Amino acid sequence: MLVHLNIGSNQGDRRALIERAVALIVNILQPAEWRVSSPVETPPWGFSSPFPFMNIGMDLQLPQMAPEALLDALQAIERSISSMPHRNADGSYRDREIDIDIILIDSLRMVSARLVLPHPRMLEREFVMRPLRELRPGWPDENQPSECR
């Protein structure tokens, strides 16, 4: 299955944290193939902070697995890098050392209590779309869900 992730950080040594996340993803998930985009730096999305985010896109060719199992593995990788929560107590976004989001899995469409695919706000986020289009020129194609076109 072809998976597209977005990995970001706006705290600490952002580049080193992202590189650590990529290394852990490769070592733990052992993709048959993988590629990462150039980094993109943007202001925080959805909250105010003086600290800009650095984000990359990552395409992985993985064996078939349940999307929730992939989510569990990625969340464990996040926790191994940083115990910093991703949201404030009220649910609003906050600064964070690492964030790994599943953006796409093949052309899968799903809605569960834990995961919505394709990522519901991907089209609103330059830091998601620029890396995605770098890794997949011409994206979206006819195989993508209509909400991605």
Backbone as CSV, one residue per row, in Angstrom:
resi,resn,N_x,N_y,N_z,CA_x,CA_y,CA_z,C_x,C_y,C_z
1,MET,0.847,-1.176,0.000,0.000,0.000,0.000,0.889,1.234,0.000
2,LEU,0.465,2.256,-0.723,1.211,3.508,-0.799,0.623,4.479,0.206
3,VAL,1.463,4.918,1.143,1.058,5.798,2.230,1.777,7.133,2.076
4,HIS,1.041,8.222,2.312,1.687,9.530,2.359,1.509,10.097,3.753
5,LEU,2.640,10.435,4.382,2.657,11.035,5.710,3.126,12.474,5.607
6,ASN,2.763,13.276,6.597,3.330,14.607,6.756,3.935,14.646,8.150
7,ILE,5.185,15.082,8.232,5.917,15.101,9.491,6.366,16.533,9.748
8,GLY,6.045,17.059,10.933,6.384,18.437,11.231,6.862,18.656,12.648
9,SER,7.505,19.819,12.845,8.010,20.222,14.150,8.150,21.739,14.185
10,ASN,7.851,22.341,15.352,8.155,23.762,15.511,8.847,24.045,16.849
11,GLN,9.438,23.044,17.449,10.163,23.200,18.715,11.493,22.477,18.627
12,GLY,12.491,22.995,19.347,13.785,22.328,19.410,14.501,22.331,18.070
13,ASP,15.360,21.356,17.863,16.081,21.205,16.597,15.142,20.498,15.621
14,ARG,14.342,21.296,14.933,13.278,20.763,14.080,13.798,19.759,13.061
15,ARG,14.860,20.100,12.386,15.406,19.208,11.351,15.833,17.869,11.958
16,ALA,16.531,17.909,13.082,16.992,16.673,13.726,15.811,15.840,14.211
17,LEU,14.771,16.474,14.745,13.591,15.743,15.203,12.872,15.058,14.040
18,ILE,12.752,15.761,12.927,12.117,15.183,11.742,12.961,14.034,11.190
19,GLU,14.277,14.229,11.136,15.158,13.157,10.661,15.063,11.927,11.562
20,ARG,14.942,12.146,12.863,14.785,11.024,13.791,13.474,10.285,13.528
21,ALA,12.401,11.048,13.285,11.106,10.422,12.987,11.204,9.585,11.713
22,VAL,11.826,10.119,10.679,11.977,9.380,9.421,12.765,8.095,9.659
23,ALA,13.871,8.183,10.393,14.691,6.994,10.659,13.893,5.939,11.430
24,LEU,13.130,6.353,12.427,12.324,5.403,13.184,11.230,4.776,12.327
25,ILE,10.589,5.581,11.492,9.552,5.054,10.597,10.140,3.985,9.686
26,VAL,11.302,4.270,9.102,11.948,3.311,8.202,12.375,2.056,8.964
27,ASN,12.967,2.224,10.139,13.445,1.068,10.912,12.311,0.211,11.450
28,ILE,11.232,0.829,11.879,10.134,0.076,12.496,9.178,-0.501,11.447
29,LEU,8.792,0.324,10.473,7.807,-0.133,9.481,8.440,-0.871,8.310
30,GLN,9.724,-0.689,8.099,10.486,-1.347,7.045,9.787,-1.303,5.682
31,PRO,9.591,-0.080,5.158,8.945,0.031,3.845,9.820,-0.560,2.748
32,ALA,9.168,-1.107,1.715,9.891,-1.624,0.550,10.591,-0.475,-0.169
33,GLU,9.931,0.664,-0.203,10.495,1.884,-0.802,10.010,3.058,0.027
34,TRP,10.799,4.135,0.031,10.369,5.354,0.700,11.121,6.551,0.131
35,ARG,10.438,7.686,0.180,11.030,8.949,-0.286,10.525,10.072,0.614
36,VAL,11.361,11.101,0.765,10.939,12.278,1.513,11.093,13.513,0.641
37,SER,10.256,14.501,0.909,10.285,15.759,0.171,11.315,16.706,0.776
38,SER,11.501,17.820,0.118,12.268,18.921,0.688,11.472,19.499,1.846
39,PRO,12.154,20.098,2.824,11.412,20.707,3.928,10.697,21.985,3.487
40,VAL,9.580,22.232,4.133,8.776,23.432,3.912,8.648,24.125,5.257
41,GLU,8.891,25.431,5.287,8.726,26.178,6.530,7.534,27.114,6.383
42,THR,6.611,27.035,7.341,5.406,27.860,7.309,5.052,28.294,8.729
43,PRO,4.248,29.358,8.848,3.754,29.715,10.180,2.818,28.622,10.687
44,PRO,2.612,28.550,11.993,1.664,27.567,12.531,0.290,27.730,11.892
45,TRP,-0.408,26.617,11.754,-1.752,26.591,11.175,-2.742,26.301,12.300
46,GLY,-3.738,27.163,12.456,-4.786,26.912,13.435,-4.515,27.455,14.827
47,PHE,-3.360,28.092,15.026,-3.055,28.728,16.313,-1.912,29.721,16.114
48,SER,-1.736,30.608,17.067,-0.678,31.616,16.992,0.533,31.162,17.791
49,SER,1.702,31.353,17.190,2.965,31.044,17.859,4.067,31.770,17.098
50,PRO,5.094,32.219,17.810,6.230,32.846,17.115,7.154,31.819,16.454
51,PHE,6.877,30.531,16.671,7.769,29.481,16.182,7.220,28.847,14.903
52,PRO,7.925,29.028,13.755,7.452,28.430,12.505,7.647,26.915,12.503
53,PHE,6.809,26.256,11.728,6.915,24.815,11.547,7.829,24.487,10.383
54,MET,8.516,23.381,10.495,9.201,22.747,9.379,8.449,21.444,9.149
55,ASN,8.084,21.182,7.901,7.356,19.962,7.548,7.979,19.310,6.327
56,ILE,7.841,17.998,6.264,8.203,17.238,5.067,7.057,16.287,4.755
57,GLY,7.006,15.848,3.522,6.123,14.754,3.138,6.960,13.496,3.023
58,MET,6.326,12.357,3.254,7.033,11.076,3.145,6.099,10.068,2.504
59,ASP,6.539,9.483,1.390,5.816,8.397,0.739,6.468,7.078,1.141
60,LEU,5.635,6.097,1.493,6.105,4.780,1.913,5.339,3.707,1.172
61,GLN,6.038,2.714,0.700,5.398,1.529,0.146,5.462,0.459,1.226
62,LEU,4.298,0.160,1.818,4.228,-0.753,2.953,3.410,-1.991,2.596
63,PRO,3.652,-3.096,3.320,2.753,-4.244,3.177,1.364,-3.847,3.674
64,GLN,0.368,-4.550,3.215,-1.004,-4.248,3.636,-1.112,-4.341,5.150
65,MET,-1.739,-3.340,5.755,-1.994,-3.355,7.192,-3.201,-2.488,7.478
66,ALA,-3.848,-2.716,8.589,-5.016,-1.920,8.955,-4.580,-0.474,9.203
67,PRO,-5.339,0.493,8.707,-4.979,1.896,8.927,-4.791,2.243,10.400
68,GLU,-5.630,1.684,11.283,-5.493,1.971,12.708,-4.207,1.389,13.278
69,ALA,-3.745,0.266,12.747,-2.474,-0.308,13.179,-1.321,0.606,12.774
70,LEU,-1.402,1.175,11.583,-0.396,2.144,11.145,-0.435,3.371,12.053
71,LEU,-1.628,3.860,12.347,-1.773,5.008,13.247,-1.148,4.704,14.609
72,ASP,-1.417,3.535,15.163,-0.833,3.152,16.454,0.696,3.171,16.400
73,ALA,1.267,2.622,15.334,2.728,2.587,15.196,3.300,3.996,15.110
74,LEU,2.648,4.868,14.343,3.140,6.240,14.193,3.005,7.030,15.491
75,GLN,1.927,6.822,16.221,1.765,7.507,17.508,2.801,7.019,18.521
76,ALA,3.154,5.743,18.480,4.208,5.230,19.357,5.551,5.873,19.006
77,ILE,5.802,6.072,17.715,7.034,6.746,17.287,7.032,8.185,17.792
78,GLU,5.915,8.882,17.654,5.825,10.254,18.182,6.162,10.282,19.668
79,ARG,5.539,9.389,20.436,5.768,9.369,21.894,7.210,9.018,22.240
80,SER,7.869,8.207,21.401,9.270,7.858,21.676,10.198,9.052,21.448
81,ILE,9.759,10.000,20.631,10.559,11.194,20.354,10.259,12.298,21.355
82,SER,8.995,12.455,21.698,8.595,13.555,22.578,7.331,13.194,23.349
83,SER,7.324,13.514,24.623,6.124,13.318,25.433,5.233,14.567,25.415
84,MET,5.666,15.611,24.697,4.914,16.856,24.614,3.558,16.602,23.947
85,PRO,2.449,17.017,24.575,1.136,16.802,23.952,0.963,17.661,22.693
86,HIS,0.106,17.195,21.780,-0.156,17.914,20.533,-1.210,18.996,20.668
87,ARG,-2.006,18.895,21.723,-3.089,19.854,21.918,-3.134,20.318,23.368
88,ASN,-3.718,21.500,23.551,-3.966,22.019,24.890,-5.147,21.271,25.506
89,ALA,-5.375,21.496,26.781,-6.475,20.825,27.491,-7.827,21.102,26.844
90,ASP,-7.995,22.281,26.231,-9.271,22.637,25.584,-9.393,22.088,24.162
91,GLY,-8.388,21.335,23.700,-8.433,20.748,22.365,-7.789,21.591,21.281
92,SER,-7.358,22.804,21.604,-6.729,23.674,20.601,-5.293,23.215,20.332
93,TYR,-4.793,23.580,19.147,-3.424,23.215,18.766,-2.413,23.968,19.606
94,ARG,-1.208,23.407,19.679,-0.118,24.027,20.427,1.209,23.699,19.746
95,ASP,2.281,24.371,20.189,3.615,24.057,19.700,3.926,22.600,20.014
96,ARG,4.749,21.969,19.151,5.101,20.571,19.391,6.437,20.226,18.738
97,GLU,7.090,19.246,19.349,8.389,18.813,18.851,8.258,17.916,17.628
98,ILE,7.222,17.114,17.576,7.038,16.225,16.417,5.554,15.936,16.239
99,ASP,5.162,15.880,14.983,3.782,15.546,14.634,3.844,14.726,13.355
100,ILE,3.245,13.555,13.378,3.216,12.680,12.205,1.754,12.432,11.867
101,ASP,1.346,12.857,10.684,-0.041,12.679,10.244,-0.107,11.775,9.032
102,ILE,-1.079,10.869,9.030,-1.379,10.074,7.840,-2.259,10.952,6.953
103,ILE,-1.819,11.194,5.736,-2.562,12.043,4.804,-3.372,11.182,3.835
104,LEU,-2.729,10.192,3.253,-3.369,9.306,2.277,-2.873,7.878,2.461
105,ILE,-3.742,6.928,2.215,-3.358,5.523,2.059,-4.032,5.068,0.769
106,ASP,-3.222,4.865,-0.275,-3.762,4.536,-1.598,-4.918,5.498,-1.901
107,SER,-6.037,4.992,-2.372,-7.203,5.841,-2.621,-8.295,5.560,-1.577
108,LEU,-7.872,5.050,-0.427,-8.802,4.674,0.635,-9.569,5.881,1.173
109,ARG,-10.860,5.673,1.356,-11.723,6.631,2.045,-12.241,5.936,3.286
110,MET,-12.081,6.577,4.425,-12.601,5.983,5.658,-12.843,7.066,6.694
111,VAL,-13.782,6.787,7.567,-14.064,7.655,8.708,-14.249,6.736,9.904
112,SER,-13.396,6.921,10.906,-13.549,6.193,12.162,-13.386,7.208,13.284
113,ALA,-13.562,6.764,14.498,-13.414,7.657,15.644,-11.985,8.181,15.761
114,ARG,-11.015,7.431,15.209,-9.599,7.798,15.350,-8.950,8.336,14.089
115,LEU,-9.542,8.079,12.934,-8.847,8.381,11.688,-9.831,8.680,10.571
116,VAL,-9.551,9.753,9.834,-10.326,10.097,8.644,-9.347,10.158,7.477
117,LEU,-9.663,9.437,6.409,-8.815,9.422,5.201,-9.677,9.658,3.979
118,PRO,-9.167,10.449,3.040,-7.960,11.254,3.125,-8.072,12.276,4.254
119,HIS,-6.924,12.811,4.669,-6.903,13.767,5.776,-7.869,14.908,5.449
120,PRO,-8.796,15.209,6.349,-9.879,16.144,6.025,-9.457,17.595,5.772
121,ARG,-8.295,18.022,6.249,-7.876,19.410,6.049,-6.634,19.548,5.168
122,MET,-6.310,18.487,4.454,-5.079,18.510,3.658,-5.063,19.621,2.620
123,LEU,-6.181,19.853,1.960,-6.225,20.849,0.886,-6.071,22.278,1.399
124,GLU,-6.310,22.492,2.677,-6.193,23.816,3.290,-4.770,24.127,3.736
125,ARG,-3.892,23.163,3.681,-2.569,23.295,4.288,-1.456,23.241,3.254
126,GLU,-0.828,24.385,3.030,0.299,24.465,2.096,1.421,23.525,2.524
127,PHE,1.643,23.383,3.829,2.728,22.537,4.324,2.468,21.054,4.081
128,VAL,1.249,20.690,3.726,0.920,19.323,3.325,0.978,19.202,1.802
129,MET,0.366,20.161,1.113,0.224,20.050,-0.342,1.535,20.234,-1.097
130,ARG,2.393,21.156,-0.683,3.671,21.339,-1.393,4.529,20.075,-1.357
131,PRO,4.748,19.470,-0.189,5.532,18.221,-0.182,4.848,17.083,-0.940
132,LEU,3.535,16.981,-0.840,2.806,15.934,-1.552,3.008,16.074,-3.056
133,ARG,2.869,17.284,-3.564,3.018,17.493,-5.016,4.467,17.367,-5.474
134,GLU,5.417,17.611,-4.579,6.826,17.379,-4.926,7.072,15.885,-5.121
135,LEU,6.526,15.070,-4.222,6.729,13.626,-4.305,5.870,12.970,-5.380
136,ARG,4.730,13.584,-5.680,3.795,13.019,-6.658,3.412,14.079,-7.682
137,PRO,4.335,14.415,-8.594,4.005,15.421,-9.616,2.745,15.020,-10.376
138,GLY,1.911,15.992,-10.647,0.675,15.705,-11.353,-0.447,15.275,-10.443
139,TRP,-0.183,15.166,-9.139,-1.217,14.768,-8.192,-2.257,15.875,-8.103
140,PRO,-3.520,15.608,-7.980,-4.131,14.297,-7.873,-4.372,13.682,-9.246
141,ASP,-4.549,12.380,-9.263,-4.878,11.690,-10.504,-6.251,11.052,-10.375
142,GLU,-6.657,10.335,-11.378,-8.007,9.760,-11.392,-8.227,8.706,-10.304
143,ASN,-7.154,8.199,-9.701,-7.289,7.192,-8.647,-7.529,7.805,-7.261
144,GLN,-7.420,9.114,-7.175,-7.603,9.764,-5.877,-9.077,10.014,-5.600
145,PRO,-9.446,9.973,-4.331,-10.843,10.285,-3.976,-11.220,11.675,-4.477
146,SER,-12.480,11.863,-4.831,-12.930,13.127,-5.416,-12.683,14.302,-4.487
147,GLU,-12.683,14.114,-3.161,-12.458,15.230,-2.263,-11.004,15.718,-2.293
148,CYS,-10.118,14.984,-2.968,-8.722,15.400,-3.100,-8.473,16.116,-4.423
149,ARG,-9.441,16.113,-5.319,-9.235,16.750,-6.631,-9.801,18.130,-6.668
